[in-house]
PDB file of C-alpha atoms in Angstrom:
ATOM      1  CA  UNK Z   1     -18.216 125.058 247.468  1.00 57.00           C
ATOM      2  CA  UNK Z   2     -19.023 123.148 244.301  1.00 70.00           C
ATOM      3  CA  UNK Z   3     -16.785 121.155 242.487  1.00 88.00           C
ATOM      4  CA  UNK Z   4     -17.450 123.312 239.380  1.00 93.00           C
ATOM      5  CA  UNK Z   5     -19.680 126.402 239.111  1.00 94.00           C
ATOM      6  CA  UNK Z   6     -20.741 128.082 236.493  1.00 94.00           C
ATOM      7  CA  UNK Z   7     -23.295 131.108 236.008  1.00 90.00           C
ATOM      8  CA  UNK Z   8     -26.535 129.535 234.464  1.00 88.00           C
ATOM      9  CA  UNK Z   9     -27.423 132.082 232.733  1.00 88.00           C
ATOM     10  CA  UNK Z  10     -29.448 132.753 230.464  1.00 93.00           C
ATOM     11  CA  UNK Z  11     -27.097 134.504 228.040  1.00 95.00           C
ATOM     12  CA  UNK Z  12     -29.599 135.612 225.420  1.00 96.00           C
ATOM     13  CA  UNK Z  13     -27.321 136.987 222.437  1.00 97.00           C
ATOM     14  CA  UNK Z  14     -28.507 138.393 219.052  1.00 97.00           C
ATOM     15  CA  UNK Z  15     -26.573 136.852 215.848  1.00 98.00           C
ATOM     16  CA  UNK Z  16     -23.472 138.063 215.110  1.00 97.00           C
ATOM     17  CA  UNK Z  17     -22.557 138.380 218.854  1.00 97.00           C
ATOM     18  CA  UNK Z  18     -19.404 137.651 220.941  1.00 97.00           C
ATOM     19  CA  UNK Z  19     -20.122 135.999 224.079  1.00 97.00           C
ATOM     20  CA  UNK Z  20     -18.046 134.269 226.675  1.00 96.00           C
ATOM     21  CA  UNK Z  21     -18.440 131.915 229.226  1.00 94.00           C
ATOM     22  CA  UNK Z  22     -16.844 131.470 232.881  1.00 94.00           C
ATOM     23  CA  UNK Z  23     -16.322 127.962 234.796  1.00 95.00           C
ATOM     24  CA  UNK Z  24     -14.165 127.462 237.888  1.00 96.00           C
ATOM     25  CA  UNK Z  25     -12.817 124.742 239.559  1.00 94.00           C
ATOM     26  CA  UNK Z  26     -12.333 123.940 243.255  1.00 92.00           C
ATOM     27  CA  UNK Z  27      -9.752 120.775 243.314  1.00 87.00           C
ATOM     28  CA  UNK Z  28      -6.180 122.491 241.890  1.00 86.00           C
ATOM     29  CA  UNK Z  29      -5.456 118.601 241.103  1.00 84.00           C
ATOM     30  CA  UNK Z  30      -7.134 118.505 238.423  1.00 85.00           C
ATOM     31  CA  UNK Z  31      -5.787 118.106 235.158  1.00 82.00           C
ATOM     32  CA  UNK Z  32      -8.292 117.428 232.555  1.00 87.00           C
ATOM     33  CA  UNK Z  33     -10.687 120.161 231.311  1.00 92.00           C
ATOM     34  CA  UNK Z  34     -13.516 120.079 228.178  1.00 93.00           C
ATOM     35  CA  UNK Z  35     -16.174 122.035 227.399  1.00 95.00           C
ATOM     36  CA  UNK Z  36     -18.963 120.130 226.228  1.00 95.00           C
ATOM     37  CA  UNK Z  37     -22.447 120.800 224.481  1.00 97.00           C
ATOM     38  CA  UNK Z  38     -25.770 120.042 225.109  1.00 96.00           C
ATOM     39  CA  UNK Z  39     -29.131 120.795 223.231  1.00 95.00           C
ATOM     40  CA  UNK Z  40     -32.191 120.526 224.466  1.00 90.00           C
ATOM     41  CA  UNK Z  41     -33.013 116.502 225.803  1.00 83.00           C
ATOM     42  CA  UNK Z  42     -30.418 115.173 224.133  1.00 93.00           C
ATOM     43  CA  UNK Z  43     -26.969 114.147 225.203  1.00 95.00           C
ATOM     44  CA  UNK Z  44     -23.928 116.340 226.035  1.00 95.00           C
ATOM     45  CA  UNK Z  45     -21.354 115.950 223.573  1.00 94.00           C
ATOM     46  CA  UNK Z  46     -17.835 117.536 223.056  1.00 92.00           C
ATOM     47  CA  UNK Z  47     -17.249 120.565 222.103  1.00 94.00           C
ATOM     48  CA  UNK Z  48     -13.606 120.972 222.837  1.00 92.00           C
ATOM     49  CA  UNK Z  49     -10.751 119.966 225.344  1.00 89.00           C
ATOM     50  CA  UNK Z  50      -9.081 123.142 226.942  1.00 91.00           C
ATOM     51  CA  UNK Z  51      -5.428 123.079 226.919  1.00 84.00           C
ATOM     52  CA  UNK Z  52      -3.387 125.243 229.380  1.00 84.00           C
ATOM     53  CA  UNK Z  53      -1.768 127.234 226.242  1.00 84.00           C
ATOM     54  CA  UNK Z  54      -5.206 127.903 224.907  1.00 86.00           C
ATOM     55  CA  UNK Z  55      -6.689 126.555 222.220  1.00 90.00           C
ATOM     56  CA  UNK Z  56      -8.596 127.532 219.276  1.00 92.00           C
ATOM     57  CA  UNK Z  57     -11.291 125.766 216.870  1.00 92.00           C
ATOM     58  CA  UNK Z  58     -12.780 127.998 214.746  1.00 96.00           C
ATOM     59  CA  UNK Z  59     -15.243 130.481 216.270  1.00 97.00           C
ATOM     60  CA  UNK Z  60     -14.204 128.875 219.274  1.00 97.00           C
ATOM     61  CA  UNK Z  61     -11.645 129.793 221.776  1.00 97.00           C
ATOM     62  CA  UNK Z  62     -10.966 127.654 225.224  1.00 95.00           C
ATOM     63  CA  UNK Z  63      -8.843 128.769 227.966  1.00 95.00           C
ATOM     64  CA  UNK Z  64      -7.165 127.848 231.279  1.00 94.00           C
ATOM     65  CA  UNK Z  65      -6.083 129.789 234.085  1.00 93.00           C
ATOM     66  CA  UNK Z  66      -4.449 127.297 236.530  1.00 91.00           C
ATOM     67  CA  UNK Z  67      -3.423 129.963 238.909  1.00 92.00           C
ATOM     68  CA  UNK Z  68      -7.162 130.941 239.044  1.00 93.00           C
ATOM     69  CA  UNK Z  69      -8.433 127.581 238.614  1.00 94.00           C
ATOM     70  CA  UNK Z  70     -11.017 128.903 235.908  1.00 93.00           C
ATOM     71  CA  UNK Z  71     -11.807 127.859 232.135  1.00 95.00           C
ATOM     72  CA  UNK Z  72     -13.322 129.857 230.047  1.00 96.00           C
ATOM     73  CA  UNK Z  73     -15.203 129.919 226.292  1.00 97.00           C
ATOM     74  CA  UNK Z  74     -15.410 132.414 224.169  1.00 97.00           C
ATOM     75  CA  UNK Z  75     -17.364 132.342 220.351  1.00 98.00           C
ATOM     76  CA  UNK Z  76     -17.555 134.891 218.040  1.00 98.00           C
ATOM     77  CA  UNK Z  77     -19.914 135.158 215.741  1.00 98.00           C
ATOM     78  CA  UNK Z  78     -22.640 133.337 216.954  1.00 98.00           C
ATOM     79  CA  UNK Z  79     -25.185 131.435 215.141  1.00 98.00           C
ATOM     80  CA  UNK Z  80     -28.781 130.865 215.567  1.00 97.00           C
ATOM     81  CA  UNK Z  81     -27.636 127.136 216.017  1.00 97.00           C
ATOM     82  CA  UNK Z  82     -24.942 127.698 219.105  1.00 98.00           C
ATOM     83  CA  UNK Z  83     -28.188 127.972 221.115  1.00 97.00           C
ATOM     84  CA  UNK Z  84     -27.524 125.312 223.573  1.00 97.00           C
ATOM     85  CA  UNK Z  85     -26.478 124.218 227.275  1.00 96.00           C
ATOM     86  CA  UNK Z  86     -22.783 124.633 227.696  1.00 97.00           C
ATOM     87  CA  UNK Z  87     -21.025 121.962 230.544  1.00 96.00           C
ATOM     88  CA  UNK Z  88     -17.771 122.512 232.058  1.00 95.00           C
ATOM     89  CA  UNK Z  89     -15.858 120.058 232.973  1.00 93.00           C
ATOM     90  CA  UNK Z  90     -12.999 119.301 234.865  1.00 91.00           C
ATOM     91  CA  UNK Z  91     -11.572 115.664 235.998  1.00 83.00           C
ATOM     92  CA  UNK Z  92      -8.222 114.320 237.928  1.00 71.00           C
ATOM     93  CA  UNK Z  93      -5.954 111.571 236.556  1.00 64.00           C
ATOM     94  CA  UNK Z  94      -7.857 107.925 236.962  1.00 65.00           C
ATOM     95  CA  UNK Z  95     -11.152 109.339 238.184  1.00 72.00           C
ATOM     96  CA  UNK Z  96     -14.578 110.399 236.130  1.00 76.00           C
ATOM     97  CA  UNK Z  97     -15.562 113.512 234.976  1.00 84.00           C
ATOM     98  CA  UNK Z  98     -17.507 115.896 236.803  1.00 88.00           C
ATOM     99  CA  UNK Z  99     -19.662 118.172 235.203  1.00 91.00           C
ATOM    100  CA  UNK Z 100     -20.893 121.847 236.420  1.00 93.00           C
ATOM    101  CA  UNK Z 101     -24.456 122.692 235.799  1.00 92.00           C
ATOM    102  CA  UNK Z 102     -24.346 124.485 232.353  1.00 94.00           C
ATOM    103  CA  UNK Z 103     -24.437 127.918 231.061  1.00 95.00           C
ATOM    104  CA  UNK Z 104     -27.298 128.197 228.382  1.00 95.00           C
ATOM    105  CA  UNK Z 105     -27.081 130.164 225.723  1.00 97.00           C
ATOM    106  CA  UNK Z 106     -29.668 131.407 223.619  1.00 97.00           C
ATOM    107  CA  UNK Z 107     -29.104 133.161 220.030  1.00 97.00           C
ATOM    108  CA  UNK Z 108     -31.690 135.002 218.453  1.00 96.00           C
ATOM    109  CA  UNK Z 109     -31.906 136.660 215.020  1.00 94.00           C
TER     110      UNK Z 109
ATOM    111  CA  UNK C   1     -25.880 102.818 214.055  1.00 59.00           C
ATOM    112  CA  UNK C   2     -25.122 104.537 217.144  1.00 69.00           C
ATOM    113  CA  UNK C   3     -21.994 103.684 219.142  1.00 92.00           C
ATOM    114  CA  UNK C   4     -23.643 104.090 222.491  1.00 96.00           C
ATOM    115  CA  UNK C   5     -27.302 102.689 222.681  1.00 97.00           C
ATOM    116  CA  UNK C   6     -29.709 102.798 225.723  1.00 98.00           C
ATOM    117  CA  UNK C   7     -32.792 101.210 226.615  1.00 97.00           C
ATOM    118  CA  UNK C   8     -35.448 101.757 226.787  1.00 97.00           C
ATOM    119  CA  UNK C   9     -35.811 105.364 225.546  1.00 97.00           C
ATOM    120  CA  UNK C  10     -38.957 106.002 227.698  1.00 97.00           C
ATOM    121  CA  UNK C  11     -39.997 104.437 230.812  1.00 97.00           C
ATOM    122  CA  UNK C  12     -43.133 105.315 233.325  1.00 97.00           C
ATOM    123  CA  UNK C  13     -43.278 103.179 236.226  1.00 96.00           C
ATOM    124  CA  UNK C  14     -44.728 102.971 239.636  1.00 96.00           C
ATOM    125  CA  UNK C  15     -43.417 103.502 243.114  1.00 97.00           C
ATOM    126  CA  UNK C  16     -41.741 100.197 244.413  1.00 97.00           C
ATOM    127  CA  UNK C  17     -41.204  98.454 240.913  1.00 97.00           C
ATOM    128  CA  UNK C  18     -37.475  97.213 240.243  1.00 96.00           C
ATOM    129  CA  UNK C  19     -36.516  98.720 236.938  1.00 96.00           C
ATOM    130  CA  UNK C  20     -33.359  98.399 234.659  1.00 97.00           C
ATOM    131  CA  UNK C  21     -31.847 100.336 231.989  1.00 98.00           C
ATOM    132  CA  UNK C  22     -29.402  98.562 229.744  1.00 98.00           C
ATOM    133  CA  UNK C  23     -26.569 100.543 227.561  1.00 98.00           C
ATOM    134  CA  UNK C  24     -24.363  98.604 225.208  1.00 97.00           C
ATOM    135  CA  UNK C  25     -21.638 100.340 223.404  1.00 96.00           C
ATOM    136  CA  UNK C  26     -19.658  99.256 220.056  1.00 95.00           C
ATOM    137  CA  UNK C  27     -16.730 101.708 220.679  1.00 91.00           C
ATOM    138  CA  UNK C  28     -14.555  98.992 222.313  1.00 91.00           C
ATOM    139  CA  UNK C  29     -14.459 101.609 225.201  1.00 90.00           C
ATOM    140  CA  UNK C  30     -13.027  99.729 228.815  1.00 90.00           C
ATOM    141  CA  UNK C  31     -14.831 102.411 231.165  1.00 91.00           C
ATOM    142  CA  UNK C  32     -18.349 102.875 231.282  1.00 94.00           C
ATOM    143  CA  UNK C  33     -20.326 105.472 233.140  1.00 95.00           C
ATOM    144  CA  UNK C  34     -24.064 106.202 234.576  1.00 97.00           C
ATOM    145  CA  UNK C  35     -25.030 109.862 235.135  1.00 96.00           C
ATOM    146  CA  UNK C  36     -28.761 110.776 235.981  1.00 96.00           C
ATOM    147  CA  UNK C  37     -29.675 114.417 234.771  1.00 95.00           C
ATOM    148  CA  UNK C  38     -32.241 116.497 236.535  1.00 92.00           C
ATOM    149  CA  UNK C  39     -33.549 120.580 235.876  1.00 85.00           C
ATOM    150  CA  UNK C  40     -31.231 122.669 237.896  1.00 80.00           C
ATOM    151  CA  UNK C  41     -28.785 120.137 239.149  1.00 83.00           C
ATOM    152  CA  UNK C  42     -27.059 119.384 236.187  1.00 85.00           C
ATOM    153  CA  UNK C  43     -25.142 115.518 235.742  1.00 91.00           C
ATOM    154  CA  UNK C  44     -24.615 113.527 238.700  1.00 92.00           C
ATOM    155  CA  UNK C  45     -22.371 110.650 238.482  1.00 93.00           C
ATOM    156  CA  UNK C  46     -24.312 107.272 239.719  1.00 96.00           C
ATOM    157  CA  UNK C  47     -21.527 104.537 239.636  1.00 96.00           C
ATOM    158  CA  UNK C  48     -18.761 103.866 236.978  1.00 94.00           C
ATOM    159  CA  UNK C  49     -17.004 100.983 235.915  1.00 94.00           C
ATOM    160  CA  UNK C  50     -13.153 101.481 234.353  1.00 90.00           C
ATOM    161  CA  UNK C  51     -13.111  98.074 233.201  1.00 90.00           C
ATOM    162  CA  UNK C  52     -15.369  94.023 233.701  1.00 91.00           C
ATOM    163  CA  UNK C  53     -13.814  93.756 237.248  1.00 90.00           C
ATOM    164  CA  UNK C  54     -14.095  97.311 238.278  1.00 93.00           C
ATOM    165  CA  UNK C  55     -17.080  99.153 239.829  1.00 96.00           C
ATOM    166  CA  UNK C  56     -17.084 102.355 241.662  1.00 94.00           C
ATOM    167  CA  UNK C  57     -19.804 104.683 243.053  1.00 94.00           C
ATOM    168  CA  UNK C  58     -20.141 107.917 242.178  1.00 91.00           C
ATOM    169  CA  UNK C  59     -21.648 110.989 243.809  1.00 88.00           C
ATOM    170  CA  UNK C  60     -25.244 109.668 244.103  1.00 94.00           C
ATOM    171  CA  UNK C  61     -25.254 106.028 244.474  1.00 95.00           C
ATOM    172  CA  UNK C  62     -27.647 105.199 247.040  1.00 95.00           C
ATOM    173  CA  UNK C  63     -30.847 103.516 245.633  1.00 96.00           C
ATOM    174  CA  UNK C  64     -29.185 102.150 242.804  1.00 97.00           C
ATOM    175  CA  UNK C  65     -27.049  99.235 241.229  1.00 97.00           C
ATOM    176  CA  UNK C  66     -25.238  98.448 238.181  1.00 97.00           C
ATOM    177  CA  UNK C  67     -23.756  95.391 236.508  1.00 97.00           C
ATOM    178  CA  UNK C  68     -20.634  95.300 234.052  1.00 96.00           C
ATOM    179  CA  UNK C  69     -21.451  92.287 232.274  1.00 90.00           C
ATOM    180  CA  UNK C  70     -19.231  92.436 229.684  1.00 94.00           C
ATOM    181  CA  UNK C  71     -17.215  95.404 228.208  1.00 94.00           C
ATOM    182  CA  UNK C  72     -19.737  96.315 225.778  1.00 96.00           C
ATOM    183  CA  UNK C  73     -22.742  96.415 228.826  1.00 97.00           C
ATOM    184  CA  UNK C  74     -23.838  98.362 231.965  1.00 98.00           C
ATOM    185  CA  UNK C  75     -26.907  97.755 233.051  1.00 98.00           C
ATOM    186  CA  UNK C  76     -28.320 100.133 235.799  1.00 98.00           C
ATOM    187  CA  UNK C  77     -30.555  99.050 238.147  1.00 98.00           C
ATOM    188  CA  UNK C  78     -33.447 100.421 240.783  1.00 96.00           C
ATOM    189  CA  UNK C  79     -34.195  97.626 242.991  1.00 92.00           C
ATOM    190  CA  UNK C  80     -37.410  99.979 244.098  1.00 96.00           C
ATOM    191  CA  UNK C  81     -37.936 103.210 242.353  1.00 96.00           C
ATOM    192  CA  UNK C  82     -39.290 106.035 244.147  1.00 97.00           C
ATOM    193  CA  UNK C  83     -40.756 108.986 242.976  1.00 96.00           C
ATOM    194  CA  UNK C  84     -37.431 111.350 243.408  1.00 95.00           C
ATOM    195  CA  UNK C  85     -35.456 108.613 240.985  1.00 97.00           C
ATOM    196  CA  UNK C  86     -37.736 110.203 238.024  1.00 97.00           C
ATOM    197  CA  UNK C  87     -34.886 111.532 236.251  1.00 96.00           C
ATOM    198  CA  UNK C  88     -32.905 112.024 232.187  1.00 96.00           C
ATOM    199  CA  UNK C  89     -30.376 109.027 232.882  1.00 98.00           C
ATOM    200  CA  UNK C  90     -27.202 108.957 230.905  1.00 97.00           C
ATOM    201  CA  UNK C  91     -24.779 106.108 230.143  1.00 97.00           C
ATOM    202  CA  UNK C  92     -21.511 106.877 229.018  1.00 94.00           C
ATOM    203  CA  UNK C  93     -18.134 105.573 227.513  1.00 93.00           C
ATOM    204  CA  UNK C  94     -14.730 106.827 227.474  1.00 88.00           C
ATOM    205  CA  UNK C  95     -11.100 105.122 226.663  1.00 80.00           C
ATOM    206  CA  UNK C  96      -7.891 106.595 228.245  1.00 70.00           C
ATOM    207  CA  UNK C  97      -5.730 108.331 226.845  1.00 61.00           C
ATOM    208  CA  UNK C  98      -2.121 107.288 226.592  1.00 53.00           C
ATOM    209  CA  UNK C  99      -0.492 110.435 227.573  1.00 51.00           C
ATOM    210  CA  UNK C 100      -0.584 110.537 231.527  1.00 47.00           C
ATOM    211  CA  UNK C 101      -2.660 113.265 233.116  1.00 45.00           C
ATOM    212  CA  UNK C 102      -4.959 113.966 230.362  1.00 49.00           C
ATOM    213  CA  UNK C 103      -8.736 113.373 230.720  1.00 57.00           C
ATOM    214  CA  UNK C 104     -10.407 110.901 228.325  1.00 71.00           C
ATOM    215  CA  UNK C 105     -13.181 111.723 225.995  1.00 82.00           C
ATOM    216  CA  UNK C 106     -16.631 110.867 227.204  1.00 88.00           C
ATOM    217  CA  UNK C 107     -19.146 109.350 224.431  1.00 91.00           C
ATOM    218  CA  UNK C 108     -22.586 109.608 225.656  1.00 95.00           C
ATOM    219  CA  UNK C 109     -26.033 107.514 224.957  1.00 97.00           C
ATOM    220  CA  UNK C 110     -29.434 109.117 223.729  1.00 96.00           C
ATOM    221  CA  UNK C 111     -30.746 108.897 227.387  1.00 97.00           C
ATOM    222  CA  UNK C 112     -33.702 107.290 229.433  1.00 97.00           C
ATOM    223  CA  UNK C 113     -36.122 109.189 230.267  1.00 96.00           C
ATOM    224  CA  UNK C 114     -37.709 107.695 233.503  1.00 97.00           C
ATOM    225  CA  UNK C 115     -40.920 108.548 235.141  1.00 97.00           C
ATOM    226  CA  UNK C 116     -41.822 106.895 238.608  1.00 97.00           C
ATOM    227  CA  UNK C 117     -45.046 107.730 239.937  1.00 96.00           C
TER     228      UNK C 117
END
């Protein structure tokens, strides 16, 4: 089992949508947990850390279910410009991220 | 100017050449990371350094080296590229965060794009 799966998609969304994302997470020691962004050839970047009480930022909502050891995202809303690669990632206390494939998401108009 | 800076951008080379890519960083960041990037199998961690003293190897290590030598560099290094090593490399930075048990922030470079033929 990987470390941290998530469905590749393609999630191909017209404007205006609500989409949502699934990750999960093998190692229940982890304790660190971020969505991050990547367009196309360039370099991921983050999007937002995912807190076990949920979090919010915007049209963007992150959540953790320890119990389930899965993360999800969730934006409303979307824009033409949320089209991108979407890594989930997980680490433990002292040791380096590690990064599941990416769930890409394409928005059209 | 960018915080985290690779180079080259762009590299073809042939089978059997040693080849290094350099990344310096200006965040004042202690760890340091390399991650190659290929279609399909998303970021792989290559080695990782959480401060001058430290280096560790990461997931896919084998063929490669790295050198820490200073807190602002990590060089990477194929001692004899092959054509499987053509690959979107990655150097990253990250500080820890004082509260214990959460993850730290990862600041990433433009990449390398690396050809070996």
């Amino acid at each position: 089992r990987k470390e941290v799966e998530q469905d590749p998609g393609p999630f191909n969304v017209p404007e205006g949508a609500t989409v949502a994302f699934n990750c999960t997470y093998s190692n229940s020691a982890s304790q660190s947990f971020f969505w991050y962004r990547q367009d196309c050839r360039k370099e991921p970047k983050l999007l937002m850390s995912v807190y076990s009480s949920g979090n919010e930022d915007g049209r963007f909502t992150a959540q953790l279910n320890r119990a389930s050891q899965y993360i999800s995202l969730l934006i409303r809303d979307s824009k033409l410009s949320d089209s991108a690669t979407y890594l989930c990632v997980v680490n433990q206390a002292g040791t380096a991220l590690i990064f599941g494939k990416g769930t890409t998401l394409s928005v059209s108009s | 100017d960018a915080d985290v800076t690779q180079t080259p951008r762009n590299r073809i080379t042939k089978t059997g050449k040693r080849i290094m890519l350099e990344c310096s960083q200006t965040k004042g960041h202690d760890r340091m990371y390399w991650y190659r990037q290929d279609p399909g199998l998303g970021l792989r961690l290559i080695y990782y350094s959480f401060d001058v003293k430290d280096i560790n190897k990461g997931e896919i290590s084998d063929g490669y080296s790295v050198s820490r030598q200073a807190q602002a560099k990590f060089s990477l290094s194929l001692e004899s590229a092959i054509p499987n090593q053509t690959a979107l490399y990655f150097c990253a930075t990250s500080s820890p965060r004082i509260l214990a048990g959460a993850g730290d922030e990862q600041f990433f470079g433009p990449g390398t794009r690396l050809t070996v033929l």
